[in-house]
Tab-separated table of C-alpha atoms in Angstrom:
chain	number	residue	atom	x	y	z
A	29	MET	CA	104.975	41.471	113.189
A	30	THR	CA	105.320	40.498	116.803
A	31	VAL	CA	103.182	37.847	118.473
A	32	LEU	CA	102.843	37.597	122.249
A	33	GLN	CA	100.838	35.037	124.185
A	34	GLN	CA	101.082	34.615	127.933
A	35	ILE	CA	98.890	34.382	131.002
A	36	SER	CA	99.872	34.537	134.694
A	37	PRO	CA	97.980	33.269	137.752
A	38	HIS	CA	97.629	36.588	139.520
A	39	ARG	CA	94.262	38.327	139.484
A	40	ARG	CA	93.318	41.960	139.657
A	41	ARG	CA	89.820	43.045	140.398
A	42	ALA	CA	88.359	46.327	141.550
A	43	THR	CA	85.694	46.412	144.257
A	44	THR	CA	82.446	47.668	142.768
A	45	ALA	CA	81.611	51.100	144.134
A	46	LEU	CA	78.153	52.569	144.766
A	47	LEU	CA	78.501	56.120	143.639
A	48	VAL	CA	76.447	59.200	142.961
A	49	VAL	CA	75.283	59.582	139.346
A	50	ALA	CA	77.551	61.946	137.402
A	51	ALA	CA	76.559	65.163	135.679
A	52	VAL	CA	76.859	65.793	131.955
A	53	LEU	CA	79.507	63.445	130.576
A	54	THR	CA	81.049	63.687	127.127
A	55	LEU	CA	84.037	62.208	125.362
A	56	ALA	CA	85.778	61.867	122.079
A	57	ALA	CA	85.828	58.482	120.434
A	58	CYS	CA	88.355	56.799	118.231
A	59	GLY	CA	90.695	59.101	116.378
A	60	GLY	CA	90.095	62.104	118.608
A	61	ASP	CA	87.898	64.623	116.759
A	62	ASP	CA	84.553	63.153	117.690
A	63	LYS	CA	81.692	64.953	119.418
A	64	GLU	CA	80.189	62.841	122.148
A	65	GLN	CA	77.637	63.896	124.693
A	66	SER	CA	75.692	62.492	127.584
A	67	SER	CA	73.349	63.823	130.226
A	68	LEU	CA	73.805	61.914	133.442
A	69	ALA	CA	72.595	64.230	136.218
A	70	PRO	CA	73.610	63.751	139.852
A	71	THR	CA	70.965	62.842	142.411
A	72	ALA	CA	70.769	65.178	145.403
A	73	THR	CA	69.887	63.801	148.831
A	74	THR	CA	68.057	66.132	151.259
A	75	ALA	CA	67.312	65.758	154.945
A	76	ALA	CA	64.058	66.907	156.606
A	77	ALA	CA	64.241	69.753	159.158
A	78	THR	CA	63.905	68.887	162.867
A	79	ALA	CA	60.955	70.475	164.729
A	80	VAL	CA	61.823	72.084	168.143
A	81	ALA	CA	59.449	71.718	171.127
A	82	GLY	CA	58.205	74.997	172.772
A	83	GLN	CA	59.520	76.222	176.196
A	84	PRO	CA	57.182	77.183	179.201
A	85	PRO	CA	57.065	80.920	180.094
A	86	ALA	CA	58.647	82.188	183.363
A	87	VAL	CA	56.322	82.420	186.416
A	88	GLN	CA	55.808	86.024	187.711
A	89	PRO	CA	55.479	86.426	191.555
A	90	THR	CA	52.378	88.198	192.958
A	91	ALA	CA	52.884	91.234	195.303
A	92	THR	CA	52.244	90.351	198.999
A	93	PRO	CA	50.289	92.870	201.238
A	94	THR	CA	51.141	93.118	204.960
A	95	VAL	CA	48.063	91.310	206.154
A	96	ALA	CA	47.374	89.040	203.197
A	97	ALA	CA	48.740	85.655	202.278
A	98	THR	CA	50.811	85.288	199.121
A	99	ALA	CA	48.698	84.324	196.137
A	100	THR	CA	49.559	81.061	194.462
A	101	PRO	CA	50.091	81.546	190.741
A	102	SER	CA	48.113	79.442	188.283
A	103	PRO	CA	50.183	76.784	186.516
A	104	THR	CA	51.260	77.643	182.969
A	105	ALA	CA	50.415	75.143	180.220
A	106	THR	CA	53.411	73.605	178.425
A	107	ASP	CA	53.287	73.002	174.636
A	108	THR	CA	53.251	69.358	173.593
A	109	PRO	CA	56.654	68.591	171.984
A	110	VAL	CA	56.601	67.797	168.250
A	111	PRO	CA	58.518	64.569	167.526
A	112	THR	CA	61.696	64.909	165.500
A	113	THR	CA	61.321	63.701	161.876
A	114	THR	CA	63.799	60.971	160.889
A	115	PRO	CA	65.029	61.421	157.297
A	116	THR	CA	64.181	58.546	154.942
A	117	ALA	CA	67.302	56.767	153.704
A	118	THR	CA	67.899	57.234	149.967
A	119	ALA	CA	69.719	54.463	148.087
A	120	THR	CA	72.766	55.793	146.265
A	121	PRO	CA	72.499	54.745	142.594
A	122	ILE	CA	75.285	52.910	140.807
A	123	HIS	CA	77.122	55.125	138.360
A	124	PRO	CA	75.833	54.519	134.803
A	125	LEU	CA	79.374	54.267	133.445
A	126	SER	CA	80.224	51.434	135.829
A	127	ILE	CA	80.490	47.795	134.829
A	128	GLU	CA	78.075	46.904	137.628
A	129	TYR	CA	75.470	49.234	136.100
A	130	LEU	CA	75.777	47.457	132.745
A	131	ARG	CA	75.417	44.086	134.451
A	132	GLN	CA	72.248	45.136	136.257
A	133	GLN	CA	70.422	46.168	133.086
A	134	GLU	CA	68.293	43.903	130.907
A	135	TYR	CA	68.989	43.483	127.204
A	136	PRO	CA	65.916	41.906	125.618
A	137	GLY	CA	66.758	42.871	122.054
A	138	SER	CA	63.951	42.339	119.579
A	139	GLU	CA	63.074	40.603	116.361
A	140	LEU	CA	65.670	41.332	113.678
A	141	VAL	CA	63.675	42.688	110.729
A	142	ILE	CA	64.946	42.670	107.141
A	143	GLU	CA	64.218	46.168	105.824
A	144	GLN	CA	65.936	45.863	102.447
A	145	THR	CA	67.807	43.245	100.431
A	146	LEU	CA	71.172	44.526	99.197
A	147	ALA	CA	73.557	43.311	96.504
A	148	PRO	CA	74.950	39.921	97.603
A	149	GLY	CA	78.558	39.066	98.367
A	150	SER	CA	80.547	36.258	96.787
A	151	ASN	CA	79.002	33.501	98.920
A	152	TYR	CA	76.677	35.376	101.255
A	153	ASP	CA	73.591	37.578	101.196
A	154	ARG	CA	73.493	41.176	102.459
A	155	TYR	CA	70.603	42.971	104.134
A	156	TYR	CA	69.701	46.297	105.688
A	157	ALA	CA	68.122	45.196	108.978
A	158	SER	CA	66.615	46.766	112.095
A	159	TYR	CA	66.127	45.989	115.780
A	160	TYR	CA	65.182	47.901	118.925
A	161	SER	CA	67.359	49.149	121.773
A	162	GLU	CA	65.709	50.918	124.726
A	163	GLY	CA	62.680	51.622	122.545
A	164	LEU	CA	64.768	53.205	119.779
A	165	LYS	CA	64.723	51.731	116.292
A	166	GLN	CA	68.283	50.878	115.290
A	167	TYR	CA	69.665	49.761	111.954
A	168	GLY	CA	72.613	47.663	110.894
A	169	LEU	CA	74.243	45.750	108.072
A	170	LEU	CA	73.514	42.007	108.147
A	171	THR	CA	75.268	39.292	106.128
A	172	VAL	CA	74.137	35.643	106.064
A	173	PRO	CA	76.153	32.800	104.459
A	174	ARG	CA	74.625	30.880	101.579
A	175	GLY	CA	74.768	27.097	101.501
A	176	GLN	CA	73.872	24.339	103.928
A	177	LYS	CA	73.221	25.843	107.332
A	178	PRO	CA	74.687	23.882	110.287
A	179	ASP	CA	72.084	22.083	112.381
A	180	SER	CA	72.634	24.526	115.253
A	181	GLY	CA	72.712	27.578	112.973
A	182	TRP	CA	75.544	29.765	111.676
A	183	PRO	CA	78.103	31.207	114.100
A	184	VAL	CA	77.770	34.973	114.558
A	185	ILE	CA	80.167	37.917	114.713
A	186	ILE	CA	78.888	41.229	116.084
A	187	PHE	CA	80.971	43.870	114.290
A	188	ASN	CA	81.617	47.082	116.269
A	189	HIS	CA	82.897	49.884	114.049
A	190	GLY	CA	85.204	52.681	115.165
A	191	PHE	CA	84.433	56.362	115.363
A	192	ILE	CA	82.944	57.953	112.274
A	193	PRO	CA	81.172	61.318	112.708
A	194	PRO	CA	77.524	60.290	113.172
A	195	ASN	CA	76.301	62.720	110.513
A	196	GLU	CA	78.775	61.220	108.011
A	197	TYR	CA	78.257	57.555	108.891
A	198	ARG	CA	76.340	55.375	106.412
A	199	THR	CA	75.200	51.854	107.300
A	200	THR	CA	76.151	50.243	103.995
A	201	GLU	CA	79.499	52.046	103.618
A	202	ARG	CA	82.918	51.787	105.340
A	203	TYR	CA	84.574	48.602	106.628
A	204	VAL	CA	83.424	46.782	103.470
A	205	ALA	CA	86.547	44.597	103.200
A	206	TYR	CA	86.511	43.875	106.941
A	207	VAL	CA	82.922	42.647	106.936
A	208	ASP	CA	83.575	40.672	103.748
A	209	GLY	CA	86.519	38.836	105.327
A	210	PHE	CA	84.325	37.356	108.048
A	211	ALA	CA	81.195	36.933	105.904
A	212	ARG	CA	83.087	34.835	103.299
A	213	SER	CA	84.355	32.580	106.104
A	214	GLY	CA	80.981	31.165	107.108
A	215	TYR	CA	79.802	33.669	109.720
A	216	ILE	CA	76.654	35.702	110.094
A	217	VAL	CA	77.966	39.251	110.541
A	218	PHE	CA	75.922	42.085	112.026
A	219	ARG	CA	77.332	45.615	112.119
A	220	PRO	CA	75.035	47.821	114.251
A	221	ASP	CA	75.012	51.568	113.597
A	222	TYR	CA	74.846	52.819	117.250
A	223	ARG	CA	72.084	55.267	118.104
A	224	GLY	CA	72.036	58.578	116.263
A	225	HIS	CA	74.110	57.233	113.351
A	226	ASP	CA	72.620	57.435	109.847
A	227	GLN	CA	68.912	56.530	110.221
A	228	SER	CA	69.160	54.961	113.694
A	229	GLU	CA	67.015	56.763	116.238
A	230	GLY	CA	68.351	58.514	119.324
A	231	THR	CA	71.130	60.938	120.176
A	232	PRO	CA	74.763	59.958	119.489
A	233	SER	CA	76.044	60.198	123.055
A	234	GLY	CA	79.494	58.694	122.501
A	235	ALA	CA	81.262	55.628	123.854
A	236	TYR	CA	83.329	56.885	126.787
A	237	GLY	CA	81.050	59.323	128.596
A	238	SER	CA	77.855	57.314	128.168
A	239	PRO	CA	76.815	53.633	128.301
A	240	ASP	CA	74.464	54.034	125.315
A	241	TYR	CA	76.582	52.465	122.553
A	242	VAL	CA	77.409	49.428	124.699
A	243	ILE	CA	73.703	49.056	125.497
A	244	ASP	CA	72.876	49.205	121.774
A	245	VAL	CA	75.460	46.505	121.011
A	246	LEU	CA	74.230	44.237	123.817
A	247	ASN	CA	70.672	44.571	122.509
A	248	ALA	CA	71.963	43.796	119.015
A	249	THR	CA	73.612	40.669	120.436
A	250	ALA	CA	70.339	39.652	122.089
A	251	SER	CA	68.499	40.215	118.793
A	252	LEU	CA	70.944	37.972	116.918
A	253	LYS	CA	70.389	35.236	119.507
A	254	GLN	CA	66.743	35.251	118.378
A	255	TYR	CA	67.522	35.246	114.650
A	256	PRO	CA	66.398	31.895	113.152
A	257	ASP	CA	69.574	31.253	111.124
A	258	ALA	CA	71.964	32.053	113.992
A	259	ASP	CA	73.465	29.764	116.623
A	260	PRO	CA	72.941	31.600	119.946
A	261	GLN	CA	75.686	29.507	121.560
A	262	ARG	CA	78.364	30.644	119.084
A	263	ILE	CA	78.540	34.438	119.170
A	264	GLY	CA	81.794	36.380	118.864
A	265	MET	CA	82.572	40.081	118.713
A	266	TRP	CA	85.010	42.149	116.635
A	267	GLY	CA	85.837	45.786	117.312
A	268	HIS	CA	88.058	48.467	115.837
A	269	SER	CA	89.293	51.510	117.759
A	270	MET	CA	86.254	52.870	119.644
A	271	GLY	CA	84.567	49.577	118.766
A	272	GLY	CA	87.306	47.818	120.731
A	273	TRP	CA	86.275	49.765	123.841
A	274	ILE	CA	82.686	48.653	123.273
A	275	THR	CA	83.756	45.036	122.664
A	276	LEU	CA	85.774	44.781	125.879
A	277	ARG	CA	82.949	46.232	127.981
A	278	ALA	CA	80.414	43.933	126.336
A	279	MET	CA	82.580	40.877	127.039
A	280	VAL	CA	82.740	41.529	130.788
A	281	THR	CA	78.959	42.087	130.799
A	282	ASP	CA	77.444	39.340	128.614
A	283	PRO	CA	78.744	35.809	129.351
A	284	ASP	CA	77.361	34.538	126.024
A	285	ILE	CA	80.012	36.304	123.919
A	286	GLN	CA	82.400	33.420	123.309
A	287	ALA	CA	85.433	35.174	121.778
A	288	GLY	CA	86.619	38.660	120.851
A	289	VAL	CA	89.070	40.222	118.398
A	290	ILE	CA	90.091	43.883	118.700
A	291	TRP	CA	92.081	45.950	116.180
A	292	GLY	CA	93.709	49.219	117.269
A	293	GLY	CA	91.429	49.278	120.278
A	294	VAL	CA	90.812	52.032	122.793
A	295	VAL	CA	91.234	49.423	125.510
A	296	GLY	CA	92.980	51.390	128.238
A	297	ALA	CA	91.312	51.908	131.597
A	298	TYR	CA	89.809	55.313	132.360
A	299	GLU	CA	93.005	56.461	134.072
A	300	ASP	CA	94.894	55.637	130.863
A	301	LEU	CA	92.434	57.671	128.817
A	302	LEU	CA	92.897	60.598	131.201
A	303	THR	CA	96.670	60.836	130.892
A	304	GLY	CA	97.938	58.425	128.248
A	305	TRP	CA	96.025	59.176	125.054
A	306	ARG	CA	98.970	60.502	123.076
A	307	ARG	CA	99.465	60.556	119.301
A	308	GLY	CA	102.427	58.607	117.937
A	309	ASP	CA	105.639	59.560	119.728
A	310	ARG	CA	104.257	62.886	120.923
A	311	PRO	CA	103.324	63.340	124.600
A	312	ALA	CA	99.676	63.269	125.582
A	313	PRO	CA	98.179	66.718	124.860
A	314	THR	CA	96.180	68.710	127.375
A	315	PRO	CA	92.539	68.404	126.232
A	316	ASP	CA	90.636	71.566	125.366
A	317	PRO	CA	88.380	72.140	128.419
A	318	ASN	CA	85.588	73.164	126.036
A	319	GLY	CA	86.088	70.203	123.718
A	320	SER	CA	84.300	66.884	124.023
A	321	ARG	CA	87.279	65.090	125.529
A	322	GLY	CA	87.961	67.890	127.997
A	323	ARG	CA	84.349	68.102	129.161
A	324	TRP	CA	84.013	64.487	130.252
A	325	ARG	CA	87.348	64.608	132.064
A	326	ASN	CA	86.446	67.806	133.862
A	327	SER	CA	82.997	66.506	134.774
A	328	LEU	CA	84.218	63.252	136.311
A	329	THR	CA	87.288	64.630	138.061
A	330	SER	CA	85.372	67.557	139.560
A	331	LEU	CA	82.770	65.207	141.045
A	332	PHE	CA	84.908	62.210	142.000
A	333	GLY	CA	88.503	63.362	142.130
A	334	SER	CA	91.483	61.928	140.313
A	335	PRO	CA	92.263	58.217	139.867
A	336	GLU	CA	95.021	58.657	142.465
A	337	SER	CA	92.678	60.131	145.078
A	338	ASN	CA	89.667	57.903	144.325
A	339	PRO	CA	90.904	54.677	142.673
A	340	GLU	CA	87.842	52.658	143.713
A	341	PHE	CA	85.529	54.860	141.667
A	342	TRP	CA	87.682	54.898	138.538
A	343	GLN	CA	88.329	51.160	138.655
A	344	SER	CA	84.594	50.484	138.955
A	345	LEU	CA	84.146	52.109	135.522
A	346	SER	CA	86.910	50.233	133.689
A	347	ALA	CA	86.497	46.809	132.094
A	348	ASN	CA	90.242	46.278	132.611
A	349	TYR	CA	89.619	45.539	136.293
A	350	PHE	CA	87.083	42.801	135.504
A	351	LEU	CA	89.211	40.685	133.168
A	352	ASP	CA	88.980	37.627	135.404
A	353	GLU	CA	85.319	37.528	134.332
A	354	LEU	CA	85.856	37.804	130.580
A	355	SER	CA	83.358	35.695	128.677
A	356	GLY	CA	86.003	34.229	126.355
A	357	PRO	CA	89.511	34.550	124.888
A	358	ILE	CA	90.649	37.781	123.227
A	359	GLN	CA	93.058	38.478	120.380
A	360	LEU	CA	94.530	41.995	120.105
A	361	HIS	CA	96.029	43.566	116.955
A	362	HIS	CA	97.774	46.945	117.049
A	363	THR	CA	100.218	48.946	114.970
A	364	GLN	CA	103.423	50.034	116.681
A	365	GLY	CA	103.448	53.827	116.644
A	366	ASP	CA	99.703	54.043	115.921
A	367	GLU	CA	98.998	57.751	115.347
A	368	SER	CA	95.362	57.577	116.503
A	369	VAL	CA	95.276	55.173	119.458
A	370	PRO	CA	98.533	54.365	121.284
A	371	VAL	CA	99.716	50.768	121.114
A	372	GLU	CA	100.369	51.043	124.854
A	373	PHE	CA	96.627	50.621	125.422
A	374	SER	CA	96.783	47.097	123.965
A	375	GLU	CA	100.082	46.355	125.706
A	376	ILE	CA	98.620	47.380	129.065
A	377	LEU	CA	95.508	45.272	128.478
A	378	TYR	CA	97.694	42.333	127.495
A	379	ARG	CA	99.685	42.579	130.745
A	380	GLN	CA	96.462	42.928	132.724
A	381	GLY	CA	95.198	39.824	130.938
A	382	LEU	CA	98.299	38.013	132.148
A	383	ASP	CA	97.505	39.005	135.713
A	384	ALA	CA	93.876	37.954	135.330
A	385	GLY	CA	94.872	34.527	134.022
A	386	MET	CA	92.623	34.667	130.966
A	387	PRO	CA	93.523	33.491	127.424
A	388	ILE	CA	94.774	36.524	125.496
A	389	GLU	CA	97.011	37.175	122.478
A	390	LEU	CA	98.708	40.334	121.202
A	391	VAL	CA	99.954	40.824	117.635
A	392	THR	CA	101.759	44.068	116.774
A	393	TYR	CA	102.722	45.473	113.356
A	394	PRO	CA	105.616	47.887	112.756
A	395	GLY	CA	105.244	50.722	110.281
A	396	ASP	CA	101.521	50.374	109.602
A	397	ASN	CA	98.556	52.673	110.290
A	398	HIS	CA	95.560	52.726	112.620
A	399	ASN	CA	93.500	50.567	110.247
A	400	ILE	CA	96.349	48.015	109.804
A	401	SER	CA	95.936	48.517	106.050
A	402	GLY	CA	99.451	47.392	105.143
A	403	ASN	CA	99.055	44.086	106.961
A	404	PHE	CA	95.328	43.713	106.370
A	405	GLY	CA	95.543	40.238	104.817
A	406	THR	CA	97.673	38.869	107.655
A	407	ALA	CA	95.559	40.450	110.387
A	408	MET	CA	92.308	39.291	108.805
A	409	SER	CA	93.498	35.711	108.291
A	410	GLN	CA	94.663	35.541	111.915
A	411	SER	CA	91.354	36.993	113.112
A	412	VAL	CA	89.314	34.495	111.108
A	413	ALA	CA	91.519	31.637	112.344
A	414	PHE	CA	91.061	32.814	115.939
A	415	PHE	CA	87.275	32.845	115.591
A	416	ASP	CA	87.395	29.464	113.846
A	417	ARG	CA	89.328	27.984	116.774
A	418	TRP	CA	87.288	29.453	119.610
A	419	LEU	CA	83.866	30.149	118.100
A	420	LYS	CA	83.223	27.209	115.830
A	421	GLN	CA	84.283	25.063	118.799
A	422	PRO	CA	83.409	27.284	121.808
A	423	LEU	CA	85.909	27.351	124.664
A	424	ASN	CA	84.564	26.736	128.166
A	425	LEU	CA	86.619	28.731	130.677
A	426	THR	CA	84.596	27.613	133.689
A	427	ASN	CA	86.736	26.470	136.606
A	428	VAL	CA	90.033	26.859	134.752
A	429	ALA	CA	92.488	27.190	137.623
A	430	GLY	CA	95.936	25.776	136.816
A	431	ALA	CA	98.138	26.022	133.739
A	432	THR	CA	95.966	24.686	130.917
A	433	VAL	CA	96.171	24.379	127.152
A	434	PHE	CA	93.064	24.285	124.930
A	435	THR	CA	92.311	23.256	121.386
A	436	GLY	CA	89.656	25.008	119.389
A	437	ASN	CA	88.091	23.799	116.157
A	438	GLY	CA	89.954	20.761	114.834
A	439	LEU	CA	92.740	18.504	116.077
A	440	ALA	CA	96.195	19.172	117.518
A	441	ASN	CA	98.973	16.598	117.279
A	442	LEU	CA	100.711	15.433	120.449
A	443	ARG	CA	104.419	14.664	119.954
A	444	SER	CA	107.192	12.986	121.898
A	445	GLY	CA	109.223	16.210	121.990
A	446	PRO	CA	109.005	19.955	121.298
A	447	GLY	CA	109.129	20.056	117.501
A	448	THR	CA	107.551	18.681	114.339
A	449	SER	CA	110.500	16.312	113.863
A	450	PHE	CA	109.365	14.321	116.911
A	451	ASN	CA	107.016	11.375	116.576
A	452	ILE	CA	103.259	11.868	116.868
A	453	VAL	CA	102.096	10.028	119.976
A	454	GLY	CA	98.452	11.138	120.056
A	455	GLN	CA	96.002	13.942	119.346
A	456	MET	CA	93.997	16.540	121.236
A	457	GLN	CA	90.396	16.629	120.051
A	458	GLY	CA	88.487	19.825	119.279
A	459	GLY	CA	87.457	21.535	122.499
A	460	GLU	CA	89.769	19.397	124.652
A	461	SER	CA	91.986	20.812	127.405
A	462	LEU	CA	95.070	19.376	129.130
A	463	SER	CA	97.190	20.476	132.081
A	464	ILE	CA	100.523	22.110	131.235
A	465	ILE	CA	103.489	20.732	133.174
A	466	GLY	CA	106.351	22.409	131.309
A	467	ALA	CA	107.543	24.393	128.303
A	468	ASN	CA	110.537	24.648	126.010
A	469	ALA	CA	112.847	27.652	126.368
A	470	ASP	CA	110.970	30.008	124.035
A	471	ARG	CA	107.512	28.735	125.051
A	472	THR	CA	106.570	27.672	121.536
A	473	TRP	CA	105.788	24.133	122.752
A	474	TRP	CA	103.929	22.990	125.848
A	475	GLN	CA	104.576	19.780	127.736
A	476	VAL	CA	101.204	18.398	128.799
A	477	GLU	CA	100.008	15.572	130.990
A	478	THR	CA	98.051	12.886	129.142
A	479	ALA	CA	96.611	9.553	130.224
A	480	ASP	CA	99.645	7.899	128.597
A	481	GLY	CA	102.214	10.204	130.188
A	482	PRO	CA	103.880	13.504	129.193
A	483	ALA	CA	103.624	14.722	125.593
A	484	TRP	CA	104.208	17.966	123.694
A	485	VAL	CA	101.812	20.210	121.738
A	486	ALA	CA	102.562	23.337	119.685
A	487	ASP	CA	101.536	26.733	121.003
A	488	SER	CA	100.644	27.825	117.455
A	489	VAL	CA	97.627	25.482	117.295
A	490	THR	CA	96.450	25.895	120.882
A	491	LEU	CA	95.691	28.584	123.433
A	492	ALA	CA	97.123	28.536	126.944
A	493	ALA	CA	96.102	30.065	130.263
A	494	HIS	CA	97.845	30.463	133.631
A	495	PHE	CA	101.187	29.328	132.246
A	496	ALA	CA	103.514	32.124	133.404
A	497	ASP	CA	105.067	30.015	136.153
A	498	VAL	CA	105.399	26.654	134.398
A	499	PRO	CA	109.006	25.384	134.440
A	500	ILE	CA	111.294	25.193	131.433
A	501	VAL	CA	111.840	21.522	130.607
A	502	GLU	CA	115.112	20.274	129.164
A	503	GLU	CA	114.354	19.512	125.552
A	504	ALA	CA	114.651	15.975	124.260
A	505	ALA	CA	117.686	15.220	122.101
A	506	GLY	CA	115.719	13.771	119.205
A	507	PRO	CA	112.674	11.747	118.126
């Protein structure tokens, strides 16, 4: 298992483009054999024809006799010119796959209705629940902890599942152990179906060629904010594979999502999906032009060109170019050699997170599978701990500019040097942040500035941002 954690001060951000609405868009989801469709028709702009004014006829001379004066011809009437019609300007709509489009929509959600009580878990109750998204009745699996509810309500995790063929998906099946891991840890968990899955209304349009699934998840998030037992200020999001794509897009759209964890996520930008979606060590295959993945590629590239020829358009669609506006820290988990979604997607996102200066972690696992089954216990415990740190004590990223270290839920000891053998000289409180002024050689300890002077805090119990350029400090000789 490899753990990486680093942020740099450089930012990358694409300029939002106003672009013509695309035609039919479709894409495969996680794993590659999905059928995803969308119908996003382009808007045509027409100009009115210009009317042409009439021309006067030529004057014919009258024959002149020898003794008679020349007759004066009568004047010819000239047609009144018809004014030229000025075409009315038509606003070019924002592309519905763009991040700006998602940000301009409203997500009212609805009341979360308990449709059926299911068999309970070890320390939580389970329900089959419903809500509305764009007028469509959607269903999901809801778990609620038993016991004394916090005064502000239980923290929430929106659980975004990966691709399962919509006609095979069942709300109460799959991901049972994953949901249980979070539910047993004191979180309300809600796993929305997505439209067209099981009994949820609507057409399953897919995640990459349509905004529908992201819209459904954002309406689910809004519905959980209204749920009486939930704390609307402590909402996190977990996603696997295709659900990771949805999670990342949701987190650059809704500022109320406080933290995110993604396993085996399809988190590359659109240009990465076009050329980099390979399987294991094999090169990226050429998509079948008649398959779902080939159709969305052909549709977009025929209308807007390639990412090389039209980078502004492609960047406007990709959450990766909006990471400086992430709503909270992200933890990535991915198997090295993943046969379904390349680990390079997470590695690229991690490096982009460094450039954006946002708190981000990457954990990789050798020799495992797409579901991280062999390291499930480790990955789940790290995911729960991450949510505990940043959701049970929400992290405020507002105005974080310089190298900064944060604590989450609980305390972090400050020591006189970089190691547990050094004396404790103070503590960071839950939710506190301090400026980083240095690091040890392997960046496992941060030197921070306190009111009483420099001190050291462990990276393992904190999260750092903007620290790529902090200097290496000569380590103290002893306590």
